Amino acid sequence: MSSKTINLNDSLLHYIQSVSVQESEVLKQLRAETAKQPMAVMQIAPEQGQFMSLLVQLLNAKKTLEIGVFTGYSALIVALALPPDGQVIACDINKEYTAIAQQFWQQAGVAEKIDLRIAPALETLDKLIAENHSNTFDFAFIDADKSNYSNYYEKALQLVRPGGVIAIDNVLWSGRVADPEVQDNRTQKIREFNQNLAQDSRVKISLLPLADGLTLALKL
Ligand SMILES: C[S@@+](CC[C@H](N)C(=O)[O-])C[C@H]1O[C@@H](n2cnc3c(N)ncnc32)[C@H](O)[C@@H]1O
């Protein structure tokens, strides 16, 4: 019994990964390929990917949204968890990163499930709202530029159905959110976002200390 979340050191994290993460070969290969990129740290952790895969299955999700694709790990693990007629609408602005993503989606046999939209995500989300996709998504994952988190959340909240879930990444921002000495713009934006979400009566939330912090918001 414990009233406090355990502190994770490296050996405990390795233990958790060794007894719980079941990463398929293609996901392992994508992780290895991404490790060659200077911005490899942007990729989600494997235990987070596995959690999201489970969540998508628990929700019986068919239609999902991703904001921030990078080399495609989170979109791939979600697409693999969806039924054959499932769909991920995936937003990013970077053609170079997403070219790697598309190669691995193809290799995994899920390319036809992922509709990649190369444009500023706010434009794609506005277009989806204008095209009557509101209240139709089962799951949304927000993992792009932090300055727009509140905007992404508001649009995702329109697009997700009641009972659907929005997952928001990096809400602990390597612990900087709780360090009063850190006052840069991105940290402040995440703090502000977390604070507002805690008071939002349109959702029920849980902030999980998983990887860099993942908040789940269930749309009521
Ligand atoms: C943290 S990475 C995403 C990581 C990814 N979810 C994964 O599993 O590897 C953030 C991504 O957001 C994209 N991005 C940044 N600003 C954006 C914008 N305004 N619209 C869409 N995508 C954006 C970046 O190009 C980058 O690929």
Tab-separated table of N, CA and C and ligand atoms in Angstrom, residues 30 34 39-45 52 66-76 91-95 97-98 117 119-124 141-146 148-149 152 169-170, ligand 1:
chain	number	residue	atom	x	y	z
A	30	LEU	N	11.423	1.200	-35.968
A	30	LEU	CA	11.142	2.641	-36.072
A	30	LEU	C	11.859	3.396	-34.949
A	34	THR	N	14.584	6.258	-35.611
A	34	THR	CA	14.364	7.600	-35.054
A	34	THR	C	15.545	8.025	-34.180
A	39	MET	N	16.498	15.092	-33.255
A	39	MET	CA	15.367	15.398	-32.359
A	39	MET	C	14.669	14.138	-31.856
A	40	ALA	N	15.441	13.043	-31.743
A	40	ALA	CA	14.862	11.743	-31.360
A	40	ALA	C	14.077	11.786	-30.041
A	41	VAL	N	14.462	12.695	-29.148
A	41	VAL	CA	13.774	12.766	-27.843
A	41	VAL	C	12.299	13.126	-27.976
A	42	MET	N	11.909	13.591	-29.158
A	42	MET	CA	10.488	13.961	-29.335
A	42	MET	C	9.586	12.727	-29.392
A	43	GLN	N	10.181	11.571	-29.676
A	43	GLN	CA	9.369	10.347	-29.798
A	43	GLN	C	8.821	9.924	-28.434
A	44	ILE	N	7.604	9.404	-28.431
A	44	ILE	CA	7.038	8.945	-27.151
A	44	ILE	C	7.785	7.695	-26.666
A	45	ALA	N	7.706	7.439	-25.360
A	45	ALA	CA	8.361	6.268	-24.757
A	45	ALA	C	7.566	5.005	-25.108
A	52	MET	N	-1.208	3.696	-24.686
A	52	MET	CA	-2.152	4.309	-25.634
A	52	MET	C	-2.826	3.254	-26.508
A	66	GLU	N	-4.532	12.585	-34.453
A	66	GLU	CA	-3.209	12.790	-33.857
A	66	GLU	C	-2.693	14.162	-34.261
A	67	ILE	N	-2.228	14.911	-33.284
A	67	ILE	CA	-1.675	16.248	-33.544
A	67	ILE	C	-0.202	16.198	-33.157
A	68	GLY	N	0.669	16.053	-34.140
A	68	GLY	CA	2.109	15.909	-33.911
A	68	GLY	C	2.556	14.480	-34.197
A	69	VAL	N	3.058	14.265	-35.407
A	69	VAL	CA	3.350	12.904	-35.896
A	69	VAL	C	4.829	12.545	-35.735
A	70	PHE	N	5.721	13.497	-36.072
A	70	PHE	CA	7.171	13.261	-36.097
A	70	PHE	C	7.468	12.049	-36.989
A	71	THR	N	8.187	11.030	-36.511
A	71	THR	CA	8.507	9.884	-37.366
A	71	THR	C	7.458	8.769	-37.250
A	72	GLY	N	6.342	9.080	-36.604
A	72	GLY	CA	5.173	8.212	-36.737
A	72	GLY	C	4.945	7.122	-35.720
A	73	TYR	N	5.694	7.140	-34.603
A	73	TYR	CA	5.557	6.024	-33.644
A	73	TYR	C	4.154	5.966	-33.031
A	74	SER	N	3.672	7.102	-32.497
A	74	SER	CA	2.359	7.056	-31.824
A	74	SER	C	1.241	6.755	-32.807
A	75	ALA	N	1.324	7.317	-34.019
A	75	ALA	CA	0.286	7.020	-35.027
A	75	ALA	C	0.327	5.540	-35.393
A	76	LEU	N	1.544	4.991	-35.472
A	76	LEU	CA	1.675	3.570	-35.848
A	76	LEU	C	1.106	2.657	-34.767
A	91	CYS	N	-1.850	14.902	-38.083
A	91	CYS	CA	-1.473	16.270	-38.474
A	91	CYS	C	0.001	16.546	-38.169
A	92	ASP	N	0.698	17.081	-39.154
A	92	ASP	CA	2.064	17.567	-38.915
A	92	ASP	C	2.399	18.575	-40.012
A	93	ILE	N	3.481	19.334	-39.795
A	93	ILE	CA	3.898	20.304	-40.808
A	93	ILE	C	5.197	19.869	-41.487
A	94	ASN	N	5.829	18.812	-40.977
A	94	ASN	CA	7.181	18.483	-41.422
A	94	ASN	C	7.187	17.280	-42.372
A	95	LYS	N	7.557	17.551	-43.628
A	95	LYS	CA	7.526	16.484	-44.641
A	95	LYS	C	8.672	15.484	-44.470
A	97	TYR	N	10.266	14.457	-41.556
A	97	TYR	CA	9.986	13.490	-40.492
A	97	TYR	C	8.896	12.514	-40.927
A	98	THR	N	7.846	13.065	-41.527
A	98	THR	CA	6.687	12.213	-41.824
A	98	THR	C	6.958	11.273	-43.003
A	117	ARG	N	-2.131	14.632	-42.876
A	117	ARG	CA	-2.452	15.976	-43.370
A	117	ARG	C	-1.271	16.896	-43.066
A	119	ALA	N	-0.009	20.273	-42.869
A	119	ALA	CA	-0.466	21.674	-42.763
A	119	ALA	C	-0.406	22.028	-41.281
A	120	PRO	N	-0.403	23.323	-40.944
A	120	PRO	CA	-0.512	23.656	-39.514
A	120	PRO	C	-1.751	22.962	-38.941
A	121	ALA	N	-1.576	22.300	-37.812
A	121	ALA	CA	-2.660	21.463	-37.275
A	121	ALA	C	-3.953	22.250	-37.048
A	122	LEU	N	-3.826	23.521	-36.659
A	122	LEU	CA	-5.055	24.302	-36.411
A	122	LEU	C	-5.890	24.408	-37.681
A	123	GLU	N	-5.208	24.527	-38.824
A	123	GLU	CA	-5.943	24.591	-40.114
A	123	GLU	C	-6.660	23.275	-40.379
A	124	THR	N	-5.956	22.171	-40.145
A	124	THR	CA	-6.567	20.855	-40.390
A	124	THR	C	-7.761	20.640	-39.468
A	141	PHE	N	-4.916	12.500	-29.734
A	141	PHE	CA	-3.630	12.602	-29.029
A	141	PHE	C	-2.987	13.931	-29.407
A	142	ILE	N	-2.707	14.756	-28.394
A	142	ILE	CA	-2.095	16.075	-28.625
A	142	ILE	C	-0.628	16.020	-28.241
A	143	ASP	N	0.251	16.224	-29.242
A	143	ASP	CA	1.700	16.100	-28.998
A	143	ASP	C	2.482	16.981	-29.982
A	144	ALA	N	2.007	18.238	-30.174
A	144	ALA	CA	2.739	19.139	-31.088
A	144	ALA	C	3.206	20.373	-30.309
A	145	ASP	N	3.338	21.513	-30.990
A	145	ASP	CA	3.881	22.722	-30.359
A	145	ASP	C	3.076	23.133	-29.112
A	146	LYS	N	3.820	23.341	-28.032
A	146	LYS	CA	3.188	23.552	-26.717
A	146	LYS	C	2.413	24.873	-26.651
A	148	ASN	N	0.411	26.043	-28.608
A	148	ASN	CA	-0.954	25.888	-29.118
A	148	ASN	C	-1.773	24.840	-28.366
A	149	TYR	N	-1.247	24.317	-27.266
A	149	TYR	CA	-1.966	23.227	-26.575
A	149	TYR	C	-3.428	23.583	-26.274
A	152	TYR	N	-5.403	23.475	-29.481
A	152	TYR	CA	-5.588	22.087	-29.947
A	152	TYR	C	-6.639	21.386	-29.093
A	169	ASP	N	0.102	15.088	-24.186
A	169	ASP	CA	1.452	14.654	-23.816
A	169	ASP	C	2.291	15.791	-23.217
A	170	ASN	N	3.344	15.406	-22.512
A	170	ASN	CA	4.365	16.327	-21.966
A	170	ASN	C	3.823	17.308	-20.929
B	1	LIG	C1	6.833	15.755	-30.102
B	1	LIG	S1	6.775	15.554	-31.827
B	1	LIG	C2	5.559	14.303	-32.032
B	1	LIG	C3	6.040	12.935	-31.604
B	1	LIG	C4	5.161	11.802	-32.075
B	1	LIG	N1	3.844	11.846	-31.474
B	1	LIG	C5	5.796	10.435	-31.847
B	1	LIG	O1	5.150	9.526	-31.350
B	1	LIG	O2	6.958	10.256	-32.208
B	1	LIG	C6	5.978	17.044	-32.337
B	1	LIG	C7	5.622	17.166	-33.811
B	1	LIG	O3	4.736	18.289	-33.954
B	1	LIG	C8	4.960	18.863	-35.206
B	1	LIG	N2	4.448	20.239	-35.203
B	1	LIG	C9	5.017	21.350	-34.658
B	1	LIG	N3	4.238	22.424	-34.881
B	1	LIG	C10	3.159	21.981	-35.574
B	1	LIG	C11	1.997	22.624	-36.104
B	1	LIG	N4	1.798	23.936	-35.956
B	1	LIG	N5	1.102	21.866	-36.766
B	1	LIG	C12	1.294	20.528	-36.914
B	1	LIG	N6	2.368	19.873	-36.442
B	1	LIG	C13	3.285	20.595	-35.779
B	1	LIG	C14	6.477	18.769	-35.403
B	1	LIG	O4	6.804	18.828	-36.775
B	1	LIG	C15	6.789	17.407	-34.754
B	1	LIG	O5	6.858	16.402	-35.737
